[in-house]
PDB file of C-alpha atoms in Angstrom:
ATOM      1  CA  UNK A  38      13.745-217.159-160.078  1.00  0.00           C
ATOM      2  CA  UNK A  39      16.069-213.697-160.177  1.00  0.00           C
ATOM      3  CA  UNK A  40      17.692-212.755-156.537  1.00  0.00           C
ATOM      4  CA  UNK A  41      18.468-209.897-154.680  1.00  0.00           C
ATOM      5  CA  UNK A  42      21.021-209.290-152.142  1.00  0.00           C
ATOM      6  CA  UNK A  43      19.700-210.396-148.697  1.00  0.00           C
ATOM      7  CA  UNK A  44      18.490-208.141-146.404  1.00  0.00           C
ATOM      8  CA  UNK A  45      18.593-207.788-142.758  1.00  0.00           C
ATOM      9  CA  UNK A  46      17.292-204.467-142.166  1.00  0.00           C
ATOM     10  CA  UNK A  47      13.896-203.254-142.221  1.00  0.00           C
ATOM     11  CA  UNK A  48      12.389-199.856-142.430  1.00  0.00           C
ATOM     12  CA  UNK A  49       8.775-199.137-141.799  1.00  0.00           C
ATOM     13  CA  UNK A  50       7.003-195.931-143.082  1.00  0.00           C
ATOM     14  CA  UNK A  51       3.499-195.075-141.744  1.00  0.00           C
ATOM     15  CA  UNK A  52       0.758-193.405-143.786  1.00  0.00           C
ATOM     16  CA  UNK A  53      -1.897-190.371-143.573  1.00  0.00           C
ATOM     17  CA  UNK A  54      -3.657-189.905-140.075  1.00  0.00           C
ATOM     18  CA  UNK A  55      -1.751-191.967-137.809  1.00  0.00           C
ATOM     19  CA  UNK A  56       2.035-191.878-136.657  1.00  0.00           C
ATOM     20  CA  UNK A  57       4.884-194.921-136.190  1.00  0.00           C
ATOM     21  CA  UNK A  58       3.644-196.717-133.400  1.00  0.00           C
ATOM     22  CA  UNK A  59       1.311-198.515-135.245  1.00  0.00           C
ATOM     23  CA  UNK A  60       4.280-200.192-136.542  1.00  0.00           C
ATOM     24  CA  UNK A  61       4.547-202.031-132.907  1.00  0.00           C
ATOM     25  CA  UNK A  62       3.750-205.609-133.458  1.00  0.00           C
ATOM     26  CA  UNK A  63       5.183-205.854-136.850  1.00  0.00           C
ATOM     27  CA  UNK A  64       8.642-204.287-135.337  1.00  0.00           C
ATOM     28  CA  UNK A  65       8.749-206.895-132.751  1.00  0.00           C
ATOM     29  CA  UNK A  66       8.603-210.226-134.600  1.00  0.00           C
ATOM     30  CA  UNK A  67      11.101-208.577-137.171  1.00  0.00           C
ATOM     31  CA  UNK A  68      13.753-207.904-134.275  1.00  0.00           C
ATOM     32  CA  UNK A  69      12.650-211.685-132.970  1.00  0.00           C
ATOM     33  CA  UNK A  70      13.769-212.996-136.425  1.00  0.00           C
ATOM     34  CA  UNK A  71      17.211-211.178-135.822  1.00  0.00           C
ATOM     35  CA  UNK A  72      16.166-207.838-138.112  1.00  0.00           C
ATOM     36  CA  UNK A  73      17.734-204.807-137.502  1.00  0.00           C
ATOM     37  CA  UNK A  74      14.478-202.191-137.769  1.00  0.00           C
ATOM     38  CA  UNK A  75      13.944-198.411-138.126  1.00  0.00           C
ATOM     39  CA  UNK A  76      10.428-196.814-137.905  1.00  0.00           C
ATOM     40  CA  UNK A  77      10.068-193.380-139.856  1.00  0.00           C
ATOM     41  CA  UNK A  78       8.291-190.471-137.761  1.00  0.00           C
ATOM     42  CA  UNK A  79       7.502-188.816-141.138  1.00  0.00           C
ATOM     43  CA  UNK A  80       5.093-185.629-140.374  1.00  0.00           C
ATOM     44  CA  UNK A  81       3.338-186.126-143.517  1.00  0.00           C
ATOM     45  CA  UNK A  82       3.072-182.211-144.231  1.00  0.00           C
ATOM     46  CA  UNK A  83       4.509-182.952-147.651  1.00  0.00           C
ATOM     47  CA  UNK A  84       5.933-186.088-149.940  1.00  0.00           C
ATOM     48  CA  UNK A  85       8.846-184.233-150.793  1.00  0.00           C
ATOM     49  CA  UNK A  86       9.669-183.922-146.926  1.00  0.00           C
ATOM     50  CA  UNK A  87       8.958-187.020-146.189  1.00  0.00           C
ATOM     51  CA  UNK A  88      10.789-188.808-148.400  1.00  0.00           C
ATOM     52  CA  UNK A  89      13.867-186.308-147.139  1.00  0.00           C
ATOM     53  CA  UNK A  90      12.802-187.541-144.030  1.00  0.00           C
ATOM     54  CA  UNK A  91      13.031-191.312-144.798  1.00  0.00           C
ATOM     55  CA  UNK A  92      16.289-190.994-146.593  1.00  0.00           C
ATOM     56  CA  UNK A  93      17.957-190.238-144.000  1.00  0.00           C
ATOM     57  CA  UNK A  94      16.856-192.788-141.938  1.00  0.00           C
ATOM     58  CA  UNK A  95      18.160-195.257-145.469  1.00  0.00           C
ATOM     59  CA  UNK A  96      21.564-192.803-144.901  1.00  0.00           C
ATOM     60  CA  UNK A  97      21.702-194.686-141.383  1.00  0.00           C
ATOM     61  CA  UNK A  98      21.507-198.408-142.774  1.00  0.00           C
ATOM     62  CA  UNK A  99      24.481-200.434-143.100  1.00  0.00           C
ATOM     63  CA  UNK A 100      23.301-202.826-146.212  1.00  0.00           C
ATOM     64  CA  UNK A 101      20.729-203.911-147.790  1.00  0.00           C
ATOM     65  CA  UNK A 102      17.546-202.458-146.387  1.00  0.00           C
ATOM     66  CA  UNK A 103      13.949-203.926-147.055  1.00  0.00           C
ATOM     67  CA  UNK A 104      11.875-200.268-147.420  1.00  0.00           C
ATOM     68  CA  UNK A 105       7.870-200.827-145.982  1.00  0.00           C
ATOM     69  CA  UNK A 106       5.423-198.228-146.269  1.00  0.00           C
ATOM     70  CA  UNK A 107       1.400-198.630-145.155  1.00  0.00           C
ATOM     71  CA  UNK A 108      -1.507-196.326-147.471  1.00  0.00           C
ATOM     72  CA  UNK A 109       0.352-193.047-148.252  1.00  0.00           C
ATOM     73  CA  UNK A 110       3.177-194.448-147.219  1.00  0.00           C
ATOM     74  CA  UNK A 111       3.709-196.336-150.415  1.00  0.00           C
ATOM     75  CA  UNK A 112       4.083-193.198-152.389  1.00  0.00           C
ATOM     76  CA  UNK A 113       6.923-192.180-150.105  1.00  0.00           C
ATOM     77  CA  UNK A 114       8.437-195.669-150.666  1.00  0.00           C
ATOM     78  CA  UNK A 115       7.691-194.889-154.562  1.00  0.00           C
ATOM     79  CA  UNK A 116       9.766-192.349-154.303  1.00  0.00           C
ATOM     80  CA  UNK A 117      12.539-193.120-151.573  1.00  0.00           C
ATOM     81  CA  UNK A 118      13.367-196.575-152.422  1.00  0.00           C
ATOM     82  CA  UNK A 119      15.647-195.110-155.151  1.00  0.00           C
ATOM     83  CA  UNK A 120      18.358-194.970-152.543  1.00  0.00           C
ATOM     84  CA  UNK A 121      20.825-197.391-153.057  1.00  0.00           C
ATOM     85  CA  UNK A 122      20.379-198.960-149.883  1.00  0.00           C
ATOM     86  CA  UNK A 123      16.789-200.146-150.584  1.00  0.00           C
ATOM     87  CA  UNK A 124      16.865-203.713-152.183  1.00  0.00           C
ATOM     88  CA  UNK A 125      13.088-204.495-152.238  1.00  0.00           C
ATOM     89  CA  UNK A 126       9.897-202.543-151.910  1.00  0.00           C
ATOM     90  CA  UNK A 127       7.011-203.732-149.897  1.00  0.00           C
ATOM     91  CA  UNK A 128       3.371-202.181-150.074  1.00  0.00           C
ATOM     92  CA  UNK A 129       0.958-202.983-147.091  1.00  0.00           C
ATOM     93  CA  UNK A 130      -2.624-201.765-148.374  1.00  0.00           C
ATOM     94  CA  UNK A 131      -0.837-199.165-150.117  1.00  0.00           C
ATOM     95  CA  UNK A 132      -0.833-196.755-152.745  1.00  0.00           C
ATOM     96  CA  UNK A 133       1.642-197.359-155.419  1.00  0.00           C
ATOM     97  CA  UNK A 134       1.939-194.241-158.130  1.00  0.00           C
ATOM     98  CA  UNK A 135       4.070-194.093-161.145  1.00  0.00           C
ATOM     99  CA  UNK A 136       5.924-191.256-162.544  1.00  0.00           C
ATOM    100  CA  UNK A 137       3.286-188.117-162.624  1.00  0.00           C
ATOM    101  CA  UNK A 138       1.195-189.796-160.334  1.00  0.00           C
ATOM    102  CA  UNK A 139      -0.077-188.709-156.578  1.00  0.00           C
ATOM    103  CA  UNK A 140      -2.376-190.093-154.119  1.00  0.00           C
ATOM    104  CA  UNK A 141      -4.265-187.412-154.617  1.00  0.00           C
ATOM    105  CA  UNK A 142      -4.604-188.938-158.515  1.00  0.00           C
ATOM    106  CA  UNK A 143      -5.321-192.578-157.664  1.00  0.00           C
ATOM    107  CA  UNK A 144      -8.388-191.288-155.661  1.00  0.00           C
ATOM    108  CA  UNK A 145     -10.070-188.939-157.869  1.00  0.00           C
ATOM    109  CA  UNK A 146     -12.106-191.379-159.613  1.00  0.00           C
ATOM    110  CA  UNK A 147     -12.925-194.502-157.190  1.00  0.00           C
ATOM    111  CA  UNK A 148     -15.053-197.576-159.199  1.00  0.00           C
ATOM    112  CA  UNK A 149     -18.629-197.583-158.657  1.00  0.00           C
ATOM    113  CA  UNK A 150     -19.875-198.582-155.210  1.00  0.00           C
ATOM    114  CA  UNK A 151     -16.786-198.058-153.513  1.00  0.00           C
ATOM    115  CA  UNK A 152     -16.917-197.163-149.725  1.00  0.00           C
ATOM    116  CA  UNK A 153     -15.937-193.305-149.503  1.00  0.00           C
ATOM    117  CA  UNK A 154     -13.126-192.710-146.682  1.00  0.00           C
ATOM    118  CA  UNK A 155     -14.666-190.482-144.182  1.00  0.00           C
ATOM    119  CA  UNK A 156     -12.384-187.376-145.155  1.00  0.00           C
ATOM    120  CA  UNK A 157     -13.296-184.105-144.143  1.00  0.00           C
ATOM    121  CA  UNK A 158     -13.209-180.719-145.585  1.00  0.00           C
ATOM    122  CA  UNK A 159      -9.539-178.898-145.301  1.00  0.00           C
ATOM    123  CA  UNK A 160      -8.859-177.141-142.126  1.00  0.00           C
ATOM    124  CA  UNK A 161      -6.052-175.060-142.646  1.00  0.00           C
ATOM    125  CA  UNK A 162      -4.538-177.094-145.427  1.00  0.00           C
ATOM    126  CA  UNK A 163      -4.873-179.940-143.951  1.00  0.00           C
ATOM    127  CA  UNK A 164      -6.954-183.251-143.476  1.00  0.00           C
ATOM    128  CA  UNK A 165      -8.347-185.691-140.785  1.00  0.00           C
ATOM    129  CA  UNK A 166     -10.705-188.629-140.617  1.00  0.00           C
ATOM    130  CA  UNK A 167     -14.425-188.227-139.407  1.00  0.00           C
ATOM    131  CA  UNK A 168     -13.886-189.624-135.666  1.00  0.00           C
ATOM    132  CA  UNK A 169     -17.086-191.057-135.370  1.00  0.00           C
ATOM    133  CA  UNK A 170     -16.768-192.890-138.933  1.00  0.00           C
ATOM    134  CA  UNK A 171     -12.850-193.860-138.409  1.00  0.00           C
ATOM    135  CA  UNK A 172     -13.010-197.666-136.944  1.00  0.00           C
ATOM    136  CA  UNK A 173     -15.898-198.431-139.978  1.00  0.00           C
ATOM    137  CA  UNK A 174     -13.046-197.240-142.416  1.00  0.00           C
ATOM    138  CA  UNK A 175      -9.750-196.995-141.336  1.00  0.00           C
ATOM    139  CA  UNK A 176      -9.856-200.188-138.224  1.00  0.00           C
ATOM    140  CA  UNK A 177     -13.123-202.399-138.370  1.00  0.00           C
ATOM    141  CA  UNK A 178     -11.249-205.472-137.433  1.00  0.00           C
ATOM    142  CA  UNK A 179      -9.148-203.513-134.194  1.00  0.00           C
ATOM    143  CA  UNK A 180     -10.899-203.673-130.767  1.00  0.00           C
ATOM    144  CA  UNK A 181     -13.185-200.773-130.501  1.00  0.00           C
ATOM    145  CA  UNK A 182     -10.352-199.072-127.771  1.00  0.00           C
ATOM    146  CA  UNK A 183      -7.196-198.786-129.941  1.00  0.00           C
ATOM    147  CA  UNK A 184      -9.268-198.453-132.926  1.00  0.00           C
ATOM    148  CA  UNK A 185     -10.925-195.166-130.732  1.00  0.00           C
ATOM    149  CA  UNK A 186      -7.324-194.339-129.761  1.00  0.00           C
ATOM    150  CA  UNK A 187      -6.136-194.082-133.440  1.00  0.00           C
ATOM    151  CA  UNK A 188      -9.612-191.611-134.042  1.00  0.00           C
ATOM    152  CA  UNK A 189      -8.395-189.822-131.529  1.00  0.00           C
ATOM    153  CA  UNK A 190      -5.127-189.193-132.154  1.00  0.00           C
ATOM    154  CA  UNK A 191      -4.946-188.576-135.850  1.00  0.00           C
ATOM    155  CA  UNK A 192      -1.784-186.845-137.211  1.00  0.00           C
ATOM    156  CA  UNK A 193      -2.880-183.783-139.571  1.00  0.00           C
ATOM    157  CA  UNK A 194      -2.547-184.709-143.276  1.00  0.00           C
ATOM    158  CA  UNK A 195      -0.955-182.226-145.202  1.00  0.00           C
ATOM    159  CA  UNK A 196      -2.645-181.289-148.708  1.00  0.00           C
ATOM    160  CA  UNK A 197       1.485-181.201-150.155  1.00  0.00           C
ATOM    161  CA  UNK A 198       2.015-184.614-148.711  1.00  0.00           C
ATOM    162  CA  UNK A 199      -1.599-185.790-150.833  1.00  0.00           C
ATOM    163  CA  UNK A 200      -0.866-184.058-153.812  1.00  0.00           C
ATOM    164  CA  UNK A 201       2.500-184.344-154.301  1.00  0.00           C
ATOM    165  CA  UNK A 202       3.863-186.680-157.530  1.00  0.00           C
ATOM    166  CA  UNK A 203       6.650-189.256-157.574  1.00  0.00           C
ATOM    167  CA  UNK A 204       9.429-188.670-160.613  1.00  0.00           C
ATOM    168  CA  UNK A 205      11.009-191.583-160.562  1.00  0.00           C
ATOM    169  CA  UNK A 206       8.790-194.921-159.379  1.00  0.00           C
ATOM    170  CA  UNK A 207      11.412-197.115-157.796  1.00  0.00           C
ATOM    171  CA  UNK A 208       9.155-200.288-158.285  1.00  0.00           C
ATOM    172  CA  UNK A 209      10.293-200.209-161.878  1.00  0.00           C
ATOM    173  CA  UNK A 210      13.780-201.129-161.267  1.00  0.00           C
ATOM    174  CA  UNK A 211      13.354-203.001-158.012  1.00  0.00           C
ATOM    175  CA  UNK A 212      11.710-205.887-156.739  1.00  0.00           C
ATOM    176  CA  UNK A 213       8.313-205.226-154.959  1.00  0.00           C
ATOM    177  CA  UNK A 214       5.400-207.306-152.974  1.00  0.00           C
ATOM    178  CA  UNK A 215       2.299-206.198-152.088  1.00  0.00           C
ATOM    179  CA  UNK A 216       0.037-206.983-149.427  1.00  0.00           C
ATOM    180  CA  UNK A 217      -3.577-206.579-150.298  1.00  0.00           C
ATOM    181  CA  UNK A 218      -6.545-206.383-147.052  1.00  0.00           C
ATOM    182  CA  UNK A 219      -9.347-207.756-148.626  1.00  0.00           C
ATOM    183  CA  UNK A 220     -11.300-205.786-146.316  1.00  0.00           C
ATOM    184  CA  UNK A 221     -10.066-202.691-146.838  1.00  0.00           C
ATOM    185  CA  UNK A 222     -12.921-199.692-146.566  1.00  0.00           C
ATOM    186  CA  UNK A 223      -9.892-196.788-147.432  1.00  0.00           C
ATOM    187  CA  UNK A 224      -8.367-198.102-150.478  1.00  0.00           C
ATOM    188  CA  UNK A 225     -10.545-200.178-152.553  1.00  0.00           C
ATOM    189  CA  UNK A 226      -9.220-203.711-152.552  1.00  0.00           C
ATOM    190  CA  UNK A 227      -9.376-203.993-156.675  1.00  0.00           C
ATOM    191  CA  UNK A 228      -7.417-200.778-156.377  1.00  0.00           C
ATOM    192  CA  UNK A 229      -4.759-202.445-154.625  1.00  0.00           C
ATOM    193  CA  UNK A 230      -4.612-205.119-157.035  1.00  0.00           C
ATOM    194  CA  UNK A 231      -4.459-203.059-159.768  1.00  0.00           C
ATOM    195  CA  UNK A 232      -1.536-201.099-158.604  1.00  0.00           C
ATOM    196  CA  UNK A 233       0.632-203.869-157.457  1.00  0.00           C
ATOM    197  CA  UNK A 234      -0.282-205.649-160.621  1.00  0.00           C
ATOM    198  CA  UNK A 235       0.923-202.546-162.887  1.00  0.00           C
ATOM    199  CA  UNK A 236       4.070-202.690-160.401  1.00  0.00           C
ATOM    200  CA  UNK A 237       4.934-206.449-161.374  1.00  0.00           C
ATOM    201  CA  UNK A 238       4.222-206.942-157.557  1.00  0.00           C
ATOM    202  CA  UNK A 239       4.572-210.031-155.600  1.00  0.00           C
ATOM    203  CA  UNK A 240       1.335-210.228-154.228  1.00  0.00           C
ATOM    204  CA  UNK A 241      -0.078-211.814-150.920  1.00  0.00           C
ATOM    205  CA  UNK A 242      -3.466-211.323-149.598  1.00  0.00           C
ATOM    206  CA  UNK A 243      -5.199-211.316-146.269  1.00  0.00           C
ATOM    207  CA  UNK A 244      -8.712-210.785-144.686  1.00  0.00           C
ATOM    208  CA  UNK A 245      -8.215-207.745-142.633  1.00  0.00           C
ATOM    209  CA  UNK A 246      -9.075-203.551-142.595  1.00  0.00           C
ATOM    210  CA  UNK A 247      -7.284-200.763-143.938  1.00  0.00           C
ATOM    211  CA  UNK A 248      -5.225-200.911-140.239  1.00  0.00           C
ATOM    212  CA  UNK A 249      -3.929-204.706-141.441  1.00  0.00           C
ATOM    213  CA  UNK A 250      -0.343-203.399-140.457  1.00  0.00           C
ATOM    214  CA  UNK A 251      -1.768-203.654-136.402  1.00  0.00           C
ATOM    215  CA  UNK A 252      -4.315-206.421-136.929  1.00  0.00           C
ATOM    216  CA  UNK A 253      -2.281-208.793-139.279  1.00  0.00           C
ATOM    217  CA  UNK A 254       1.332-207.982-137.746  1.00  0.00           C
ATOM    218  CA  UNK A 255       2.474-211.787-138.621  1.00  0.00           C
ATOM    219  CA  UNK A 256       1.257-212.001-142.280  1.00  0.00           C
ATOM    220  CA  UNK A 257       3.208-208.340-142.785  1.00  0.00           C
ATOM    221  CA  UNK A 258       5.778-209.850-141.131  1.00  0.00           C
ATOM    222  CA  UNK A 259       5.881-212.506-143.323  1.00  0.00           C
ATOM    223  CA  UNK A 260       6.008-210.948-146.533  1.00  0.00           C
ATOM    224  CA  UNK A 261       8.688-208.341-145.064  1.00  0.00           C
ATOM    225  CA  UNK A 262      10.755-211.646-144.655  1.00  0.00           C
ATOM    226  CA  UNK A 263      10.162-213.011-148.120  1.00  0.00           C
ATOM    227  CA  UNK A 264      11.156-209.143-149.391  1.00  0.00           C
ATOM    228  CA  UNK A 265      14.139-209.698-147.290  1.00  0.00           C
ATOM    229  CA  UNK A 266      15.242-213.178-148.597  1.00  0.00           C
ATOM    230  CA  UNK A 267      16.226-212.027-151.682  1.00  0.00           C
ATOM    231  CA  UNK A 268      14.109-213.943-153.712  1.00  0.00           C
ATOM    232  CA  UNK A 269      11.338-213.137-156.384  1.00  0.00           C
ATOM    233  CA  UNK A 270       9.109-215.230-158.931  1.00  0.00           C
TER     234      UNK A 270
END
């Protein structure tokens, strides 16, 4: 058993598509359990800017800091989590790249009979979901209303923030957990396994969509706490 400071702050990063709100539930039984938490507004137009954008909010933390990110998200933690606030990672059905590495990488070849994420063409350099297809893929376990509501009110996805690579992977010198939905129609579940496998991960998994963050708020919860404890196998 190794240990890492304690922490009692959380920050949450969202992913591609949808903003921080989704964050909601997951926020409130962290502040019940006496957490201090920050939710990043990132505007995914580019990883670079976004993990600008959640460093500062890191600048803003008085100790150590459990860093969160959902789908893209994880490839700002990658990156970000090198701040020297951040003492544990956690992925929620998340991409994890290493050095060189991009979401736009981890997708380009997808194993055989994988579901294909409703994405459509570019529109102006950048991306959004198929509305009609987004609760199959993105929210099959939310009520059919938010799951609507989160069709409809996609943030653009810039091409910079998909493409762009983390340098330095701060998995490899940190601890990290991983939170695999095993019915996730966006990022193949043996995907996720693979990358928080290669990231020496401590790995919990849960029936749920790609959206587990809002369905599942108490089993994120729960391994946010575990990341917070301080403790690792």
């Amino acid at each position: 058993m190794t240990t890492t400071p304690e922490a009692k702050n959380v920050v949450l990063v969202h992913g591609g598509f949808v903003d921080g709100s989704g964050w909601r539930g997951v926020h409130e039984l962290l502040r019940a359990d006496g957490c201090t938490v920050s939710v990043v507004q990132n505007p995914t137009l580019s990883l670079e800017g976004d993990v600008a954008t959640t460093q500062r909010v890191l600048d803003a933390q008085d100790g150590p800091t459990v860093l969160v990110g959902h789908s893209y998200g994880g490839a700002v933690i990658s990156q970000a989590a090198n701040h020297e606030n951040v003492s544990a990672l956690v992925y929620v059905a998340a991409f994890a790249p290493d050095k060189g590495e991009s979401v736009n990488t981890l997708i380009a070849d997808p194993p055989p009979g994988a579901p294909v994420p409703p994405i459509l063409p570019p529109n102006d350099g950048f991306l959004f979901l198929d509305r009609e297809k987004f609760a199959a893929s993105f929210a099959g376990d939310l009520p059919a209303d938010e799951a609507r509501f989160l069709a409809d009110s996609q943030v653009p996805w810039g091409l910079d923030a998909l493409g762009g690579t983390v340098t330095l992977p701060a998995w490899r010198t940190k601890p990290s957990f991983y939170l695999v939905a095993t019915d996730d129609r966006m990022i193949p579940p043996p995907a996720q396994r693979a990358m928080a496998e290669r990231a020496g991960a401590t790995v919990s998994e849960t029936g749920g969509s790609h959206a587990v963050y809002v369905s599942k708020p108490g089993e994120v919860a729960a391994l946010i706490k575990k990341a917070a404890a301080g403790a690792t196998a």
